[in-house]
Amino acid sequence: MIDSSIYFKYYVSEFEKTYILLIEKELDIFFSKCLKSAETYSVIIADKPLVHNKEMFQQLVLSPETIKNFLENIILKINEQFKNNMNGICVNYECINSFDFNKFGNFLENTIKNFTTTQIVTKVSEKIMDFTISCMFDALFSNIVINNLCEKIISGKKILHNNNLQNQIERHQRLIYKQIEGFLINTKVNLRNQLIKVYITSINSIENMEEIASIA
């Protein structure tokens, strides 16, 4: 979807819309890959929260370097197309506002910290319950087969049910993914609006100069 606020602020011709659609297509392709990586990352981190860090997030999902390379490639591609339609226009990477790259991966810190604590407590609780149940059945029954059968029927995992460790991990995975997804969507919108603004402003500037030159 094209941001309608861009249209209200700037007059957008069919020529300009063509390049807006090109920008959005490239962004969709790039961020669809990021979302797939985010799903994989969320599965890894939900199962082992302690392995999360900014470097790992940047390596597996999105990094400042990846953003820079993407912007340089899309700008180069659009500049090449502009050469065939409009003389004098050339946008470079420096035209795009810088991002706070410290946010890459850091926005998950509190979430991961809380999930780590929850999972540790749940895991310990299950082990304590299993140990207590095992001791109880050992005292009640001398038959090992009966003991093992009872322990399979009654366990810490089944007692906690929806709140057991396995279900906690599944919930955490979904929540981590949603949080990363929100971050990626915000980043995508930010990049889209900046790219569209820069190119439309450049086009309008050249058109105005040509109009002034024709009048003179």
XYZ file of N, CA and C in Angstrom:
648
model
N 0.828 -1.204 0.000
C 0.000 0.000 0.000
C 0.865 1.258 0.000
N 0.462 2.234 -0.822
C 1.183 3.497 -0.889
C 0.663 4.416 0.195
N 1.538 5.053 0.905
C 1.163 5.963 1.975
C 0.457 7.183 1.386
N -0.846 7.330 1.678
C -1.625 8.419 1.090
C -1.148 9.786 1.543
N -0.486 9.847 2.706
C 0.004 11.138 3.199
C 1.044 11.725 2.260
N 1.761 10.851 1.549
C 2.739 11.320 0.567
C 2.023 12.068 -0.551
N 0.872 11.556 -0.960
C 0.120 12.191 -2.038
C -0.415 13.558 -1.632
N -0.840 13.680 -0.384
C -1.379 14.953 0.073
C -0.292 16.013 0.177
N 0.896 15.592 0.563
C 1.978 16.556 0.748
C 2.618 16.936 -0.582
N 2.663 15.989 -1.507
C 3.280 16.241 -2.808
C 2.304 15.821 -3.908
N 2.290 16.587 -4.980
C 1.509 16.151 -6.139
C 2.247 14.991 -6.784
N 1.551 13.878 -6.985
C 2.201 12.689 -7.521
C 1.611 12.355 -8.883
N 2.429 12.402 -9.907
C 2.007 12.083 -11.265
C 2.066 10.579 -11.487
N 1.542 10.132 -12.628
C 1.618 8.713 -12.972
C 3.074 8.270 -13.091
N 3.910 9.176 -13.585
C 5.341 8.892 -13.703
C 5.942 8.607 -12.326
N 5.577 9.441 -11.360
C 6.106 9.276 -10.004
C 5.546 8.019 -9.339
N 4.278 7.721 -9.600
C 3.670 6.525 -9.015
C 4.395 5.254 -9.462
N 4.890 5.271 -10.683
C 5.628 4.114 -11.200
C 6.825 3.795 -10.316
N 7.529 4.831 -9.890
C 8.723 4.626 -9.067
C 8.365 4.335 -7.611
N 7.227 4.868 -7.178
C 6.749 4.534 -5.829
C 6.431 3.040 -5.761
N 5.757 2.533 -6.784
C 5.427 1.109 -6.830
C 6.685 0.246 -6.901
N 7.690 0.729 -7.610
C 8.960 0.003 -7.690
C 9.623 -0.068 -6.318
N 9.627 1.058 -5.613
C 10.195 1.104 -4.260
C 9.472 0.120 -3.348
N 8.143 0.129 -3.405
C 7.370 -0.742 -2.523
C 7.565 -2.218 -2.868
N 7.711 -2.511 -4.147
C 7.951 -3.896 -4.559
C 9.273 -4.399 -3.992
N 10.316 -3.585 -4.105
C 11.632 -3.970 -3.582
C 11.593 -4.135 -2.065
N 10.872 -3.254 -1.396
C 10.742 -3.343 0.061
C 9.997 -4.609 0.472
N 8.940 -4.945 -0.256
C 8.166 -6.153 0.049
C 9.027 -7.404 -0.075
N 9.810 -7.471 -1.126
C 10.687 -8.633 -1.343
C 11.722 -8.744 -0.227
N 12.343 -7.612 0.098
C 13.396 -7.598 1.115
C 12.852 -7.991 2.489
N 11.735 -7.388 2.887
C 11.236 -7.629 4.240
C 10.485 -8.947 4.383
N 10.021 -9.522 3.284
C 9.422 -10.858 3.369
C 10.492 -11.877 3.766
N 11.711 -11.676 3.275
C 12.837 -12.535 3.663
C 13.190 -12.323 5.137
N 13.146 -11.072 5.566
C 13.446 -10.762 6.972
C 12.434 -11.413 7.908
N 11.158 -11.432 7.504
C 10.110 -12.027 8.333
C 10.296 -13.538 8.459
N 10.731 -14.184 7.392
C 11.012 -15.620 7.456
C 12.169 -15.892 8.414
N 13.177 -15.049 8.347
C 14.318 -15.180 9.264
C 13.884 -14.929 10.699
N 12.955 -13.987 10.876
C 12.454 -13.659 12.212
C 11.730 -14.849 12.833
N 11.000 -15.590 12.008
C 10.288 -16.766 12.517
C 11.274 -17.822 13.006
N 12.316 -18.056 12.221
C 13.353 -19.013 12.622
C 14.043 -18.561 13.903
N 14.361 -17.269 13.966
C 15.045 -16.719 15.139
C 14.176 -16.847 16.388
N 12.877 -16.587 16.250
C 11.974 -16.650 17.403
C 11.880 -18.071 17.956
N 11.943 -19.069 17.078
C 11.918 -20.470 17.519
C 13.181 -20.794 18.316
N 14.319 -20.349 17.813
C 15.603 -20.598 18.490
C 15.631 -19.939 19.863
N 15.229 -18.673 19.911
C 15.325 -17.899 21.156
C 14.295 -18.333 22.185
N 13.108 -18.718 21.737
C 12.087 -19.177 22.683
C 12.549 -20.446 23.393
N 13.250 -21.299 22.663
C 13.744 -22.547 23.245
C 14.977 -22.322 24.115
N 15.834 -21.362 23.692
C 17.057 -21.067 24.450
C 17.237 -19.551 24.559
N 16.499 -18.909 25.458
C 16.532 -17.442 25.566
C 17.916 -16.868 25.837
N 18.745 -17.613 26.536
C 20.052 -17.088 26.934
C 21.015 -16.910 25.759
N 20.723 -17.523 24.615
C 21.631 -17.375 23.467
C 21.362 -16.075 22.704
N 20.282 -15.373 23.064
C 19.967 -14.119 22.364
C 20.982 -13.031 22.682
N 21.413 -12.326 21.649
C 22.196 -11.101 21.811
C 22.066 -10.283 20.531
N 22.508 -9.044 20.596
C 22.357 -8.135 19.459
C 23.075 -8.655 18.226
N 24.263 -9.216 18.419
C 25.052 -9.702 17.292
C 24.344 -10.851 16.574
N 23.751 -11.750 17.361
C 23.051 -12.891 16.767
C 21.812 -12.426 16.006
N 21.096 -11.462 16.575
C 19.912 -10.916 15.904
C 20.298 -10.294 14.567
N 21.369 -9.520 14.576
C 21.805 -8.859 13.345
C 22.284 -9.868 12.303
N 22.878 -10.941 12.766
C 23.383 -11.958 11.844
C 22.249 -12.755 11.206
N 21.210 -13.066 11.980
C 20.148 -13.941 11.490
C 18.922 -13.211 10.951
N 18.661 -11.985 11.420
C 17.423 -11.295 11.022
C 17.699 -10.032 10.212
N 18.298 -9.034 10.840
C 18.514 -7.751 10.168
C 19.635 -6.988 10.855
N 20.484 -6.377 10.053
C 21.614 -5.623 10.595
C 21.724 -4.273 9.899
N 22.431 -3.321 10.502
C 22.665 -2.024 9.853
C 23.336 -2.185 8.490
N 24.266 -3.127 8.396
C 24.979 -3.343 7.134
C 24.031 -3.858 6.054
N 23.112 -4.748 6.452
C 22.129 -5.274 5.498
C 21.221 -4.168 4.993
N 20.794 -3.295 5.905
C 19.949 -2.153 5.530
C 20.696 -1.250 4.554
N 21.942 -0.961 4.868
C 22.737 -0.073 4.011
C 22.900 -0.670 2.614
N 23.223 -1.963 2.544
C 23.395 -2.623 1.246
C 22.100 -2.614 0.444
N 20.998 -2.857 1.130
C 19.697 -2.846 0.456
C 19.392 -1.467 -0.116
N 19.601 -0.429 0.697
C 19.328 0.936 0.241
C 20.207 1.313 -0.944
N 21.473 0.960 -0.861
C 22.387 1.283 -1.966
C 21.956 0.583 -3.255
N 21.502 -0.659 -3.142
C 21.076 -1.418 -4.326
C 19.797 -0.858 -4.931
N 18.828 -0.539 -4.077
C 17.558 -0.021 -4.599
C 17.733 1.377 -5.185
N 18.579 2.183 -4.558
C 18.853 3.530 -5.082
C 19.554 3.440 -6.433
N 20.508 2.520 -6.543
C 21.216 2.321 -7.811
C 20.250 1.878 -8.904
N 19.360 0.960 -8.563
C 18.398 0.441 -9.531
C 17.451 1.536 -10.017
N 16.955 2.353 -9.099
C 16.024 3.420 -9.484
C 16.747 4.521 -10.250
N 17.955 4.848 -9.833
C 18.736 5.863 -10.558
C 18.960 5.458 -12.012
N 19.214 4.163 -12.220
C 19.431 3.667 -13.579
C 18.176 3.847 -14.426
N 17.017 3.588 -13.828
C 15.772 3.754 -14.569
C 15.476 5.222 -14.839
N 15.847 6.075 -13.894
C 15.611 7.507 -14.059
C 16.417 8.085 -15.223
N 17.583 7.516 -15.460
C 18.434 8.031 -16.542
C 17.728 7.973 -17.890
N 16.843 6.991 -18.026
C 16.133 6.823 -19.293
C 14.903 7.725 -19.409
N 14.497 8.321 -18.293
C 13.262 9.108 -18.301
C 13.446 10.572 -17.924
N 14.462 10.843 -17.138
C 14.637 12.210 -16.649
C 16.120 12.491 -16.446
N 16.611 13.510 -17.063
C 18.024 13.859 -16.947
C 18.303 14.609 -15.647
N 19.466 14.360 -15.106
C 19.926 15.171 -13.985
C 19.580 14.656 -12.610
N 18.737 13.606 -12.509
C 18.362 13.135 -11.179
C 19.305 12.026 -10.722
N 19.767 12.151 -9.524
C 20.654 11.132 -8.960
C 20.605 11.244 -7.446
N 20.093 10.206 -6.803
C 19.990 10.176 -5.347
C 21.055 9.231 -4.821
N 21.683 9.574 -3.703
C 22.665 8.669 -3.112
C 22.242 8.277 -1.702
N 22.983 7.321 -1.141
C 22.636 6.761 0.168
C 22.590 7.826 1.254
N 23.447 8.840 1.141
C 23.537 9.880 2.170
C 22.254 10.716 2.265
N 21.399 10.637 1.235
C 20.141 11.389 1.254
C 19.139 10.794 2.243
N 19.365 9.536 2.630
C 18.462 8.863 3.558
C 18.926 9.126 4.983
N 17.977 9.509 5.839
C 18.318 9.797 7.234
C 18.874 8.550 7.915
N 19.810 8.757 8.808
C 20.418 7.634 9.513
C 19.451 7.056 10.543
N 19.617 5.772 10.841
C 18.795 5.095 11.831
C 19.562 4.979 13.143
N 18.795 4.774 14.206
C 19.424 4.485 15.482
C 19.730 2.989 15.495
N 20.903 2.643 15.008
C 21.245 1.238 14.856
C 21.399 0.524 16.202
N 21.466 1.265 17.289
C 21.552 0.632 18.604
C 20.279 -0.137 18.948
N 19.184 0.193 18.256
C 17.914 -0.482 18.525
C 17.873 -1.887 17.938
N 18.770 -2.186 17.016
C 18.748 -3.478 16.349
C 19.083 -4.592 17.340
N 18.071 -5.321 17.782
C 18.272 -6.417 18.715
C 18.051 -6.019 20.155
N 18.254 -4.748 20.495
C 18.108 -4.310 21.883
C 16.654 -4.253 22.333
N 15.731 -4.088 21.392
C 14.329 -3.939 21.764
C 13.752 -5.226 22.370
N 14.459 -6.340 22.236
C 13.985 -7.614 22.777
C 14.506 -7.907 24.182
N 15.404 -7.068 24.669
C 16.115 -7.382 25.911
C 15.181 -7.674 27.086
N 14.248 -6.770 27.373
C 13.351 -6.951 28.521
C 12.452 -8.167 28.349
N 11.972 -8.359 27.130
C 11.114 -9.512 26.848
C 11.858 -10.816 27.098
N 13.060 -10.918 26.567
C 13.863 -12.135 26.728
C 14.201 -12.371 28.197
N 14.503 -11.296 28.897
C 14.846 -11.412 30.321
C 13.672 -11.984 31.116
N 12.472 -11.479 30.844
C 11.276 -11.966 31.543
C 10.974 -13.418 31.189
N 11.126 -13.760 29.916
C 10.862 -15.126 29.478
C 11.862 -16.097 30.090
N 13.109 -15.673 30.202
C 14.143 -16.531 30.789
C 13.791 -16.883 32.227
N 13.401 -15.869 32.990
C 13.014 -16.086 34.393
C 11.826 -17.028 34.494
N 10.817 -16.792 33.667
C 9.610 -17.621 33.685
C 9.930 -19.075 33.366
N 10.768 -19.287 32.363
C 11.095 -20.655 31.957
C 11.925 -21.379 33.013
N 12.829 -20.667 33.651
C 13.645 -21.284 34.707
C 12.761 -21.719 35.867
N 11.863 -20.832 36.292
C 10.950 -21.142 37.402
C 10.061 -22.329 37.043
N 9.537 -22.329 35.827
C 8.654 -23.415 35.385
C 9.401 -24.742 35.322
N 10.612 -24.712 34.785
C 11.412 -25.934 34.668
C 11.731 -26.516 36.041
N 12.118 -25.657 36.971
C 12.425 -26.105 38.338
C 11.174 -26.662 39.004
N 10.041 -25.994 38.796
C 8.774 -26.442 39.388
C 8.405 -27.834 38.890
N 8.565 -28.064 37.595
C 8.258 -29.382 37.032
C 9.165 -30.454 37.626
N 10.442 -30.140 37.779
C 11.390 -31.121 38.324
C 11.059 -31.450 39.785
N 10.700 -30.415 40.553
C 10.343 -30.631 41.966
C 9.092 -31.502 42.062
N 8.107 -31.199 41.225
C 6.872 -31.995 41.217
C 7.157 -33.441 40.832
N 7.972 -33.621 39.788
C 8.301 -34.983 39.342
C 9.029 -35.761 40.430
N 9.954 -35.106 41.118
C 10.703 -35.759 42.196
C 9.771 -36.130 43.351
N 8.890 -35.207 43.713
C 7.949 -35.449 44.816
C 6.998 -36.593 44.480
N 6.481 -36.585 43.245
C 5.567 -37.643 42.804
C 6.273 -38.993 42.796
N 7.523 -39.007 42.316
C 8.303 -40.246 42.270
C 8.514 -40.815 43.671
N 8.863 -39.952 44.615
C 9.067 -40.388 46.007
C 7.774 -40.928 46.613
N 6.664 -40.270 46.268
C 5.367 -40.684 46.810
C 4.987 -42.077 46.308
N 5.176 -42.319 45.004
C 4.829 -43.621 44.445
C 5.789 -44.709 44.909
N 7.048 -44.349 45.124
C 8.016 -45.317 45.657
C 7.589 -45.791 47.040
N 7.008 -44.875 47.816
C 6.561 -45.214 49.168
C 5.275 -46.041 49.143
N 4.438 -45.790 48.120
C 3.145 -46.479 48.047
C 3.235 -47.845 47.380
N 4.065 -47.928 46.326
C 4.142 -49.174 45.559
C 5.589 -49.652 45.459
N 5.755 -50.946 45.630
C 7.100 -51.516 45.503
C 7.375 -51.985 44.077
N 6.307 -52.105 43.287
C 6.435 -52.577 41.911
C 6.912 -51.443 41.004
N 8.065 -51.653 40.373
C 8.656 -50.610 39.516
C 7.768 -50.299 38.322
N 7.146 -51.322 37.749
C 6.283 -51.136 36.575
C 5.116 -50.221 36.917
N 4.501 -50.473 38.077
C 3.369 -49.641 38.516
C 3.836 -48.212 38.771
N 5.000 -48.083 39.394
C 5.558 -46.748 39.669
C 5.754 -45.953 38.377
N 6.377 -46.599 37.402
C 6.640 -45.915 36.126
C 5.351 -45.527 35.423
N 4.347 -46.409 35.487
C 3.057 -46.131 34.857
C 2.376 -44.937 35.522
N 2.414 -44.908 36.837
C 1.799 -43.802 37.583
C 2.503 -42.474 37.301
N 3.820 -42.527 37.183
C 4.593 -41.308 36.928
C 4.333 -40.751 35.528
N 3.956 -41.648 34.588
C 3.605 -41.182 33.247
C 2.232 -40.520 33.237
N 1.352 -41.034 34.089
C -0.008 -40.483 34.159
C -0.020 -39.160 34.916
N 0.743 -39.105 36.003
C 0.790 -37.895 36.832
C 2.216 -37.344 36.817
N 2.389 -36.159 36.288
C 3.719 -35.534 36.214
C 3.586 -34.025 36.388
N 4.724 -33.394 36.636
C 4.714 -31.938 36.778
C 4.209 -31.262 35.523
N 4.579 -31.807 34.369
C 4.154 -31.246 33.081
C 2.643 -31.268 32.941
N 2.026 -32.400 33.342
C 0.572 -32.522 33.206
C -0.170 -31.719 34.270
N 0.418 -31.603 35.432
C -0.215 -30.808 36.494
C -0.258 -29.336 36.100
N 0.843 -28.828 35.573
C 0.892 -27.421 35.148
C 0.073 -27.177 33.884
N -0.090 -28.213 33.082
C -0.945 -28.186 31.885
C -0.597 -27.006 30.961
N -1.502 -26.024 30.835
C -1.272 -24.891 29.919
C -0.040 -24.068 30.284
N 0.346 -24.148 31.547
C 1.494 -23.359 32.004
C 2.779 -24.180 32.103
N 2.771 -25.382 31.540
C 4.003 -26.172 31.596
C 5.059 -25.580 30.668
N 6.273 -26.092 30.782
C 7.406 -25.500 30.066
C 7.209 -25.525 28.551
N 6.726 -26.627 28.028
C 6.540 -26.740 26.580
C 5.560 -25.686 26.056
N 4.447 -25.522 26.759
C 3.459 -24.517 26.339
C 3.974 -23.097 26.532
N 4.785 -22.902 27.581
C 5.400 -21.587 27.806
C 6.303 -21.223 26.628
N 7.103 -22.173 26.181
C 8.026 -21.936 25.062
C 7.258 -21.594 23.792
N 6.167 -22.304 23.533
C 5.358 -22.035 22.334
C 4.754 -20.635 22.380
N 4.265 -20.235 23.556
C 3.702 -18.884 23.699
C 4.782 -17.827 23.538
N 5.931 -18.086 24.133
C 7.038 -17.134 24.040
C 7.498 -16.969 22.594
N 7.510 -18.072 21.847
C 7.912 -17.999 20.436
C 6.995 -17.072 19.652
N 5.691 -17.218 19.881
C 4.723 -16.371 19.165
C 4.879 -14.905 19.547
N 5.096 -14.650 20.828
C 5.241 -13.267 21.298
C 6.532 -12.630 20.786
N 7.615 -13.394 20.783
C 8.891 -12.883 20.263
C 8.759 -12.551 18.783
N 8.119 -13.455 18.038
C 7.940 -13.210 16.601
C 7.115 -11.947 16.358
N 6.027 -11.782 17.117
C 5.174 -10.600 16.952
C 5.950 -9.319 17.226
N 6.815 -9.361 18.230
C 7.598 -8.176 18.568
C 8.610 -7.857 17.460
N 9.263 -8.883 16.937
C 10.203 -8.665 15.829
C 9.450 -8.192 14.591
N 8.289 -8.784 14.343
C 7.472 -8.391 13.188
C 7.113 -6.909 13.259
N 6.725 -6.444 14.450
C 6.398 -5.029 14.618
C 7.591 -4.134 14.337
N 8.759 -4.554 14.800
C 9.988 -3.794 14.550
C 10.290 -3.722 13.054
N 10.141 -4.849 12.368
C 10.423 -4.892 10.929
C 9.431 -4.045 10.134
N 8.169 -4.078 10.526
C 7.155 -3.268 9.838
C 7.453 -1.784 10.008
N 7.796 -1.378 11.222
C 8.143 0.031 11.467
C 9.358 0.456 10.646
N 10.351 -0.420 10.582
C 11.553 -0.124 9.793
C 11.213 -0.007 8.310
N 10.376 -0.911 7.836
C 9.959 -0.895 6.426
C 9.225 0.400 6.081
N 8.284 0.795 6.927
C 7.518 2.028 6.692
C 8.439 3.244 6.701
N 9.379 3.257 7.637
C 10.342 4.358 7.730
C 11.152 4.475 6.439
N 11.678 3.349 5.975
C 12.474 3.343 4.739
C 11.632 3.752 3.539
N 10.436 3.221 3.448
C 9.554 3.533 2.321
C 9.266 5.025 2.239
N 8.872 5.600 3.373
C 8.528 7.024 3.374
C 9.724 7.905 3.031
N 10.894 7.526 3.535
C 12.095 8.311 3.227
C 12.459 8.223 1.746
N 12.419 7.010 1.195
C 12.758 6.830 -0.221
C 11.780 7.571 -1.129
N 10.495 7.441 -0.841
C 9.480 8.115 -1.658
C 9.644 9.626 -1.580
N 9.845 10.129 -0.378
C 9.992 11.576 -0.195
C 11.204 12.109 -0.954
N 12.326 11.404 -0.843
C 13.555 11.853 -1.503
C 13.385 11.889 -3.016
N 12.795 10.845 -3.587
C 12.661 10.792 -5.044
C 11.625 11.776 -5.571
N 10.501 11.902 -4.883
C 9.484 12.851 -5.351
C 9.999 14.283 -5.241
N 10.704 14.566 -4.153
C 11.289 15.899 -3.990
C 12.293 16.184 -5.104
N 13.116 15.189 -5.444
C 14.108 15.356 -6.513
C 13.437 15.580 -7.862
N 12.390 14.807 -8.140
C 11.664 14.955 -9.407
C 11.034 16.338 -9.507
N 10.368 16.749 -8.431
C 9.724 18.067 -8.428
C 10.736 19.188 -8.604
N 11.906 19.014 -7.989
C 12.949 20.032 -8.090
C 13.419 20.185 -9.535
N 13.641 19.060 -10.204
C 14.087 19.105 -11.602
C 12.999 19.670 -12.505
N 11.755 19.258 -12.259
C 10.646 19.770 -13.069
C 10.505 21.279 -12.919
N 10.685 21.769 -11.686
C 10.600 23.216 -11.440
C 11.721 23.960 -12.157
N 12.931 23.370 -12.122
C 14.069 24.001 -12.797
C 13.850 24.048 -14.309
N 13.291 22.969 -14.852
C 13.026 22.927 -16.292
C 11.952 23.938 -16.684
N 10.961 24.089 -15.796
C 9.885 25.052 -16.061
C 10.421 26.477 -16.048
N 11.289 26.768 -15.069
C 11.893 28.102 -14.975
C 12.761 28.370 -16.202
N 13.517 27.344 -16.628
C 14.399 27.495 -17.794
C 13.594 27.750 -19.064
N 12.435 27.077 -19.184
C 11.614 27.255 -20.387
C 10.993 28.648 -20.442
N 10.646 29.188 -19.264
C 10.072 30.543 -19.197
C 11.128 31.579 -19.543
N 12.348 31.353 -19.020
C 13.444 32.283 -19.279
C 13.810 32.248 -20.753
